[in-house]
PDB file of C-alpha atoms in Angstrom:
ATOM      1  CA  UNK J  23       7.191  21.387 -20.034  1.00  0.00           C
ATOM      2  CA  UNK J  24       5.742  18.609 -17.858  1.00  0.00           C
ATOM      3  CA  UNK J  25       7.177  18.040 -14.344  1.00  0.00           C
ATOM      4  CA  UNK J  26       7.154  14.314 -13.403  1.00  0.00           C
ATOM      5  CA  UNK J  27       7.720  13.238  -9.771  1.00  0.00           C
ATOM      6  CA  UNK J  28       9.700  13.688  -7.713  1.00  0.00           C
ATOM      7  CA  UNK J  29       9.529  10.101  -6.558  1.00  0.00           C
ATOM      8  CA  UNK J  30       9.328  10.263  -2.769  1.00  0.00           C
ATOM      9  CA  UNK J  31       6.906  13.197  -2.596  1.00  0.00           C
ATOM     10  CA  UNK J  32       3.923  10.904  -2.343  1.00  0.00           C
ATOM     11  CA  UNK J  33       5.430   8.821   0.342  1.00  0.00           C
ATOM     12  CA  UNK J  34       7.153  11.292   2.631  1.00  0.00           C
ATOM     13  CA  UNK J  35       6.469  14.684   3.779  1.00  0.00           C
ATOM     14  CA  UNK J  36      10.116  14.776   4.993  1.00  0.00           C
ATOM     15  CA  UNK J  37      11.949  17.975   4.505  1.00  0.00           C
ATOM     16  CA  UNK J  38      15.330  16.176   4.338  1.00  0.00           C
ATOM     17  CA  UNK J  39      17.678  17.639   1.836  1.00  0.00           C
ATOM     18  CA  UNK J  40      18.049  20.657  -0.382  1.00  0.00           C
ATOM     19  CA  UNK J  41      15.885  21.051  -3.427  1.00  0.00           C
ATOM     20  CA  UNK J  42      17.545  21.094  -6.853  1.00  0.00           C
ATOM     21  CA  UNK J  43      15.946  21.895 -10.149  1.00  0.00           C
ATOM     22  CA  UNK J  44      17.676  21.608 -13.567  1.00  0.00           C
ATOM     23  CA  UNK J  45      14.559  22.489 -15.561  1.00  0.00           C
ATOM     24  CA  UNK J  46      15.251  23.334 -19.271  1.00  0.00           C
ATOM     25  CA  UNK J  47      18.524  21.359 -19.535  1.00  0.00           C
ATOM     26  CA  UNK J  48      17.849  18.979 -22.413  1.00  0.00           C
ATOM     27  CA  UNK J  49      21.050  17.520 -23.691  1.00  0.00           C
ATOM     28  CA  UNK J  50      23.122  15.297 -21.329  1.00  0.00           C
ATOM     29  CA  UNK J  51      26.794  14.783 -21.851  1.00  0.00           C
ATOM     30  CA  UNK J  52      27.624  12.728 -18.697  1.00  0.00           C
ATOM     31  CA  UNK J  53      26.081  11.593 -15.439  1.00  0.00           C
ATOM     32  CA  UNK J  54      28.248  11.042 -12.380  1.00  0.00           C
ATOM     33  CA  UNK J  55      26.902   8.682  -9.683  1.00  0.00           C
ATOM     34  CA  UNK J  56      28.207   7.832  -6.217  1.00  0.00           C
ATOM     35  CA  UNK J  57      26.477   4.822  -4.607  1.00  0.00           C
ATOM     36  CA  UNK J  58      26.969   1.874  -2.291  1.00  0.00           C
ATOM     37  CA  UNK J  59      25.101  -1.062  -0.809  1.00  0.00           C
ATOM     38  CA  UNK J  60      22.673   1.322   0.920  1.00  0.00           C
ATOM     39  CA  UNK J  61      21.526   3.917  -1.654  1.00  0.00           C
ATOM     40  CA  UNK J  62      22.534   6.535  -4.231  1.00  0.00           C
ATOM     41  CA  UNK J  63      24.826   8.836  -2.360  1.00  0.00           C
ATOM     42  CA  UNK J  64      25.103  11.626  -4.957  1.00  0.00           C
ATOM     43  CA  UNK J  65      24.406  12.515  -8.584  1.00  0.00           C
ATOM     44  CA  UNK J  66      25.860  15.159 -10.866  1.00  0.00           C
ATOM     45  CA  UNK J  67      25.158  16.020 -14.492  1.00  0.00           C
ATOM     46  CA  UNK J  68      27.093  17.583 -17.308  1.00  0.00           C
ATOM     47  CA  UNK J  69      24.803  19.243 -19.888  1.00  0.00           C
ATOM     48  CA  UNK J  70      25.387  20.768 -23.289  1.00  0.00           C
ATOM     49  CA  UNK J  71      24.148  24.337 -23.452  1.00  0.00           C
ATOM     50  CA  UNK J  72      24.703  26.647 -26.391  1.00  0.00           C
ATOM     51  CA  UNK J  73      27.595  24.478 -27.580  1.00  0.00           C
ATOM     52  CA  UNK J  74      29.366  24.470 -24.213  1.00  0.00           C
ATOM     53  CA  UNK J  75      29.700  21.793 -21.501  1.00  0.00           C
ATOM     54  CA  UNK J  76      28.047  22.937 -18.223  1.00  0.00           C
ATOM     55  CA  UNK J  77      28.526  20.926 -14.965  1.00  0.00           C
ATOM     56  CA  UNK J  78      25.656  20.986 -12.526  1.00  0.00           C
ATOM     57  CA  UNK J  79      26.220  21.288  -8.801  1.00  0.00           C
ATOM     58  CA  UNK J  80      26.829  18.030  -6.832  1.00  0.00           C
ATOM     59  CA  UNK J  81      23.542  16.677  -5.379  1.00  0.00           C
ATOM     60  CA  UNK J  82      24.428  14.741  -2.296  1.00  0.00           C
ATOM     61  CA  UNK J  83      27.867  13.725  -1.252  1.00  0.00           C
ATOM     62  CA  UNK J  84      30.577  11.613  -3.020  1.00  0.00           C
ATOM     63  CA  UNK J  85      30.978   9.153  -0.110  1.00  0.00           C
ATOM     64  CA  UNK J  86      29.706   5.946  -1.717  1.00  0.00           C
ATOM     65  CA  UNK J  87      32.059   3.032  -2.049  1.00  0.00           C
ATOM     66  CA  UNK J  88      31.315   2.940  -5.843  1.00  0.00           C
ATOM     67  CA  UNK J  89      31.540   5.752  -8.403  1.00  0.00           C
ATOM     68  CA  UNK J  90      30.288   5.511 -11.976  1.00  0.00           C
ATOM     69  CA  UNK J  91      30.369   7.745 -14.991  1.00  0.00           C
ATOM     70  CA  UNK J  92      27.973   7.547 -17.845  1.00  0.00           C
ATOM     71  CA  UNK J  93      29.157   9.195 -21.001  1.00  0.00           C
ATOM     72  CA  UNK J  94      26.574   9.858 -23.798  1.00  0.00           C
ATOM     73  CA  UNK J  95      27.458   9.940 -27.480  1.00  0.00           C
ATOM     74  CA  UNK J  96      26.731  13.649 -28.155  1.00  0.00           C
ATOM     75  CA  UNK J  97      25.958  13.002 -31.837  1.00  0.00           C
ATOM     76  CA  UNK J  98      22.759  11.013 -31.429  1.00  0.00           C
ATOM     77  CA  UNK J  99      22.255   9.451 -27.965  1.00  0.00           C
ATOM     78  CA  UNK J 100      19.204  10.662 -25.960  1.00  0.00           C
ATOM     79  CA  UNK J 101      17.807   9.768 -22.596  1.00  0.00           C
ATOM     80  CA  UNK J 102      14.514   7.870 -23.003  1.00  0.00           C
ATOM     81  CA  UNK J 103      13.816   6.522 -19.502  1.00  0.00           C
ATOM     82  CA  UNK J 104      14.821   6.978 -15.839  1.00  0.00           C
ATOM     83  CA  UNK J 105      13.825   4.192 -13.423  1.00  0.00           C
ATOM     84  CA  UNK J 106      14.893   2.863 -10.089  1.00  0.00           C
ATOM     85  CA  UNK J 107      13.787   2.273  -6.511  1.00  0.00           C
ATOM     86  CA  UNK J 108      12.763   4.376  -3.602  1.00  0.00           C
ATOM     87  CA  UNK J 109      13.522   3.182  -0.009  1.00  0.00           C
ATOM     88  CA  UNK J 110      10.384   4.196   1.938  1.00  0.00           C
ATOM     89  CA  UNK J 111      11.758   3.262   5.340  1.00  0.00           C
ATOM     90  CA  UNK J 112      14.631   5.667   4.959  1.00  0.00           C
ATOM     91  CA  UNK J 113      13.260   8.296   2.580  1.00  0.00           C
ATOM     92  CA  UNK J 114      15.985   7.918  -0.059  1.00  0.00           C
ATOM     93  CA  UNK J 115      16.666   6.732  -3.591  1.00  0.00           C
ATOM     94  CA  UNK J 116      17.950   3.173  -3.450  1.00  0.00           C
ATOM     95  CA  UNK J 117      18.821   2.619  -7.114  1.00  0.00           C
ATOM     96  CA  UNK J 118      18.854   4.396 -10.506  1.00  0.00           C
ATOM     97  CA  UNK J 119      18.837   3.116 -14.049  1.00  0.00           C
ATOM     98  CA  UNK J 120      19.108   5.155 -17.276  1.00  0.00           C
ATOM     99  CA  UNK J 121      17.885   4.012 -20.729  1.00  0.00           C
ATOM    100  CA  UNK J 122      18.859   5.710 -23.915  1.00  0.00           C
ATOM    101  CA  UNK J 123      18.019   5.116 -27.567  1.00  0.00           C
ATOM    102  CA  UNK J 124      21.468   3.312 -27.554  1.00  0.00           C
ATOM    103  CA  UNK J 125      21.366   1.151 -24.454  1.00  0.00           C
ATOM    104  CA  UNK J 126      20.974   0.810 -20.731  1.00  0.00           C
ATOM    105  CA  UNK J 127      23.159   2.062 -17.918  1.00  0.00           C
ATOM    106  CA  UNK J 128      22.720   0.595 -14.442  1.00  0.00           C
ATOM    107  CA  UNK J 129      21.209  -0.256 -12.228  1.00  0.00           C
ATOM    108  CA  UNK J 130      23.419   1.734  -9.804  1.00  0.00           C
ATOM    109  CA  UNK J 131      22.835   1.337  -6.040  1.00  0.00           C
ATOM    110  CA  UNK J 132      20.937  -1.347  -4.324  1.00  0.00           C
ATOM    111  CA  UNK J 133      17.733  -3.050  -5.689  1.00  0.00           C
ATOM    112  CA  UNK J 134      15.528  -4.728  -3.053  1.00  0.00           C
ATOM    113  CA  UNK J 135      12.049  -6.260  -3.652  1.00  0.00           C
ATOM    114  CA  UNK J 136      10.676  -4.335  -0.679  1.00  0.00           C
ATOM    115  CA  UNK J 137      11.490  -0.951  -2.298  1.00  0.00           C
ATOM    116  CA  UNK J 138       8.967   1.146  -4.278  1.00  0.00           C
ATOM    117  CA  UNK J 139       9.902   0.963  -7.953  1.00  0.00           C
ATOM    118  CA  UNK J 140       9.571   4.019 -10.259  1.00  0.00           C
ATOM    119  CA  UNK J 141       9.779   4.340 -14.067  1.00  0.00           C
ATOM    120  CA  UNK J 142       9.787   7.685 -15.835  1.00  0.00           C
ATOM    121  CA  UNK J 143       9.624   7.458 -19.651  1.00  0.00           C
ATOM    122  CA  UNK J 144      10.877  10.442 -21.635  1.00  0.00           C
ATOM    123  CA  UNK J 145       9.704   9.165 -25.035  1.00  0.00           C
ATOM    124  CA  UNK J 146      11.752   7.957 -28.103  1.00  0.00           C
ATOM    125  CA  UNK J 147      12.358  11.574 -29.237  1.00  0.00           C
ATOM    126  CA  UNK J 148      14.244  14.396 -27.527  1.00  0.00           C
ATOM    127  CA  UNK J 149      11.681  14.780 -24.780  1.00  0.00           C
ATOM    128  CA  UNK J 150      13.968  14.990 -21.708  1.00  0.00           C
ATOM    129  CA  UNK J 151      13.863  18.415 -20.143  1.00  0.00           C
ATOM    130  CA  UNK J 152      16.026  18.173 -17.006  1.00  0.00           C
ATOM    131  CA  UNK J 153      16.102  16.641 -13.475  1.00  0.00           C
ATOM    132  CA  UNK J 154      14.785  17.843 -10.111  1.00  0.00           C
ATOM    133  CA  UNK J 155      14.629  16.465  -6.643  1.00  0.00           C
ATOM    134  CA  UNK J 156      16.235  16.745  -3.223  1.00  0.00           C
ATOM    135  CA  UNK J 157      19.547  15.663  -1.693  1.00  0.00           C
ATOM    136  CA  UNK J 158      21.497  16.194   1.517  1.00  0.00           C
ATOM    137  CA  UNK J 159      24.957  15.331   2.659  1.00  0.00           C
ATOM    138  CA  UNK J 160      24.024  11.697   3.139  1.00  0.00           C
ATOM    139  CA  UNK J 161      22.163  10.766  -0.095  1.00  0.00           C
ATOM    140  CA  UNK J 162      19.794  11.457  -2.940  1.00  0.00           C
ATOM    141  CA  UNK J 163      16.391  11.798  -1.258  1.00  0.00           C
ATOM    142  CA  UNK J 164      13.997  12.324  -4.234  1.00  0.00           C
ATOM    143  CA  UNK J 165      14.285  12.567  -7.940  1.00  0.00           C
ATOM    144  CA  UNK J 166      12.021  13.464 -10.861  1.00  0.00           C
ATOM    145  CA  UNK J 167      12.311  14.630 -14.514  1.00  0.00           C
ATOM    146  CA  UNK J 168      10.963  17.223 -16.845  1.00  0.00           C
ATOM    147  CA  UNK J 169       9.509  16.215 -20.230  1.00  0.00           C
ATOM    148  CA  UNK J 170       9.157  18.465 -23.231  1.00  0.00           C
ATOM    149  CA  UNK J 171       6.054  17.583 -25.214  1.00  0.00           C
ATOM    150  CA  UNK J 172       6.480  17.356 -29.008  1.00  0.00           C
ATOM    151  CA  UNK J 173       6.393  20.747 -30.709  1.00  0.00           C
ATOM    152  CA  UNK J 174       5.157  19.609 -34.070  1.00  0.00           C
ATOM    153  CA  UNK J 175       3.243  16.723 -35.668  1.00  0.00           C
ATOM    154  CA  UNK J 176       6.228  15.932 -37.841  1.00  0.00           C
ATOM    155  CA  UNK J 177       7.514  12.492 -36.913  1.00  0.00           C
ATOM    156  CA  UNK J 178      11.199  12.460 -35.885  1.00  0.00           C
ATOM    157  CA  UNK J 179      12.092   8.887 -36.707  1.00  0.00           C
ATOM    158  CA  UNK J 180      11.222   6.138 -39.066  1.00  0.00           C
ATOM    159  CA  UNK J 181       9.511   4.237 -36.155  1.00  0.00           C
ATOM    160  CA  UNK J 182       7.344   7.139 -35.382  1.00  0.00           C
ATOM    161  CA  UNK J 183       6.486   7.645 -39.063  1.00  0.00           C
ATOM    162  CA  UNK J 184       5.273   4.008 -39.308  1.00  0.00           C
ATOM    163  CA  UNK J 185       3.184   4.519 -36.233  1.00  0.00           C
ATOM    164  CA  UNK J 186       1.502   7.614 -37.669  1.00  0.00           C
ATOM    165  CA  UNK J 187       0.820   5.659 -40.923  1.00  0.00           C
ATOM    166  CA  UNK J 188      -0.750   2.794 -38.918  1.00  0.00           C
ATOM    167  CA  UNK J 189      -2.895   5.266 -36.934  1.00  0.00           C
ATOM    168  CA  UNK J 190      -4.047   6.987 -40.088  1.00  0.00           C
ATOM    169  CA  UNK J 191      -4.834   3.698 -41.829  1.00  0.00           C
ATOM    170  CA  UNK J 192      -6.941   2.683 -38.830  1.00  0.00           C
ATOM    171  CA  UNK J 193      -8.843   5.906 -39.044  1.00  0.00           C
ATOM    172  CA  UNK J 194      -9.467   5.614 -42.785  1.00  0.00           C
ATOM    173  CA  UNK J 195     -10.546   2.039 -42.906  1.00  0.00           C
ATOM    174  CA  UNK J 196     -13.512   1.769 -40.535  1.00  0.00           C
ATOM    175  CA  UNK J 197     -16.326  -0.708 -40.858  1.00  0.00           C
ATOM    176  CA  UNK J 198     -18.512   1.979 -42.516  1.00  0.00           C
ATOM    177  CA  UNK J 199     -15.917   2.547 -45.210  1.00  0.00           C
ATOM    178  CA  UNK J 200     -15.426  -1.217 -45.768  1.00  0.00           C
ATOM    179  CA  UNK J 201     -19.182  -1.689 -46.383  1.00  0.00           C
ATOM    180  CA  UNK J 202     -18.969   0.625 -49.387  1.00  0.00           C
ATOM    181  CA  UNK J 203     -16.349  -1.573 -51.033  1.00  0.00           C
ATOM    182  CA  UNK J 204     -17.467  -4.118 -53.566  1.00  0.00           C
ATOM    183  CA  UNK J 205     -15.452  -7.355 -53.183  1.00  0.00           C
ATOM    184  CA  UNK J 206     -15.694  -9.757 -56.192  1.00  0.00           C
TER     185      UNK J 206
END
């Protein structure tokens, strides 16, 4: 499993907040986000584990003026990207946006051009492997994700199959191979 981020680590040596680590939780059912005009105040996840719904602890505090719930289609919706902004001046996450194979949720929070943008791609397969970061009673301070690399060369979608075919065709039809062909 690959640990990506947490955004904020490279900009701040701040020890604000309590570390959280949801490594190995791959299937998301819901995401709960408290936010306002200043930042992401809290985040909480509901995962599917062994056929049961499991709620993570609350990371941060539900004291934002806005509260949103993202509900995933459990049959075939997967998280493909987590992006947002980090407010360097205050060492906190300003905004979050979640992309799936079915659509986009957000942005939540505040997006300002002076903030540091981040963009974590999980891939168009079931590559998501959990969240990690830090939060305190004021806000979400840092966030990152885990990514599961593919475990086989078997493509998992028609799009990936066509990409594999294109790659193989490129490898087969090199200039050396074409010089052997006789063209009438």
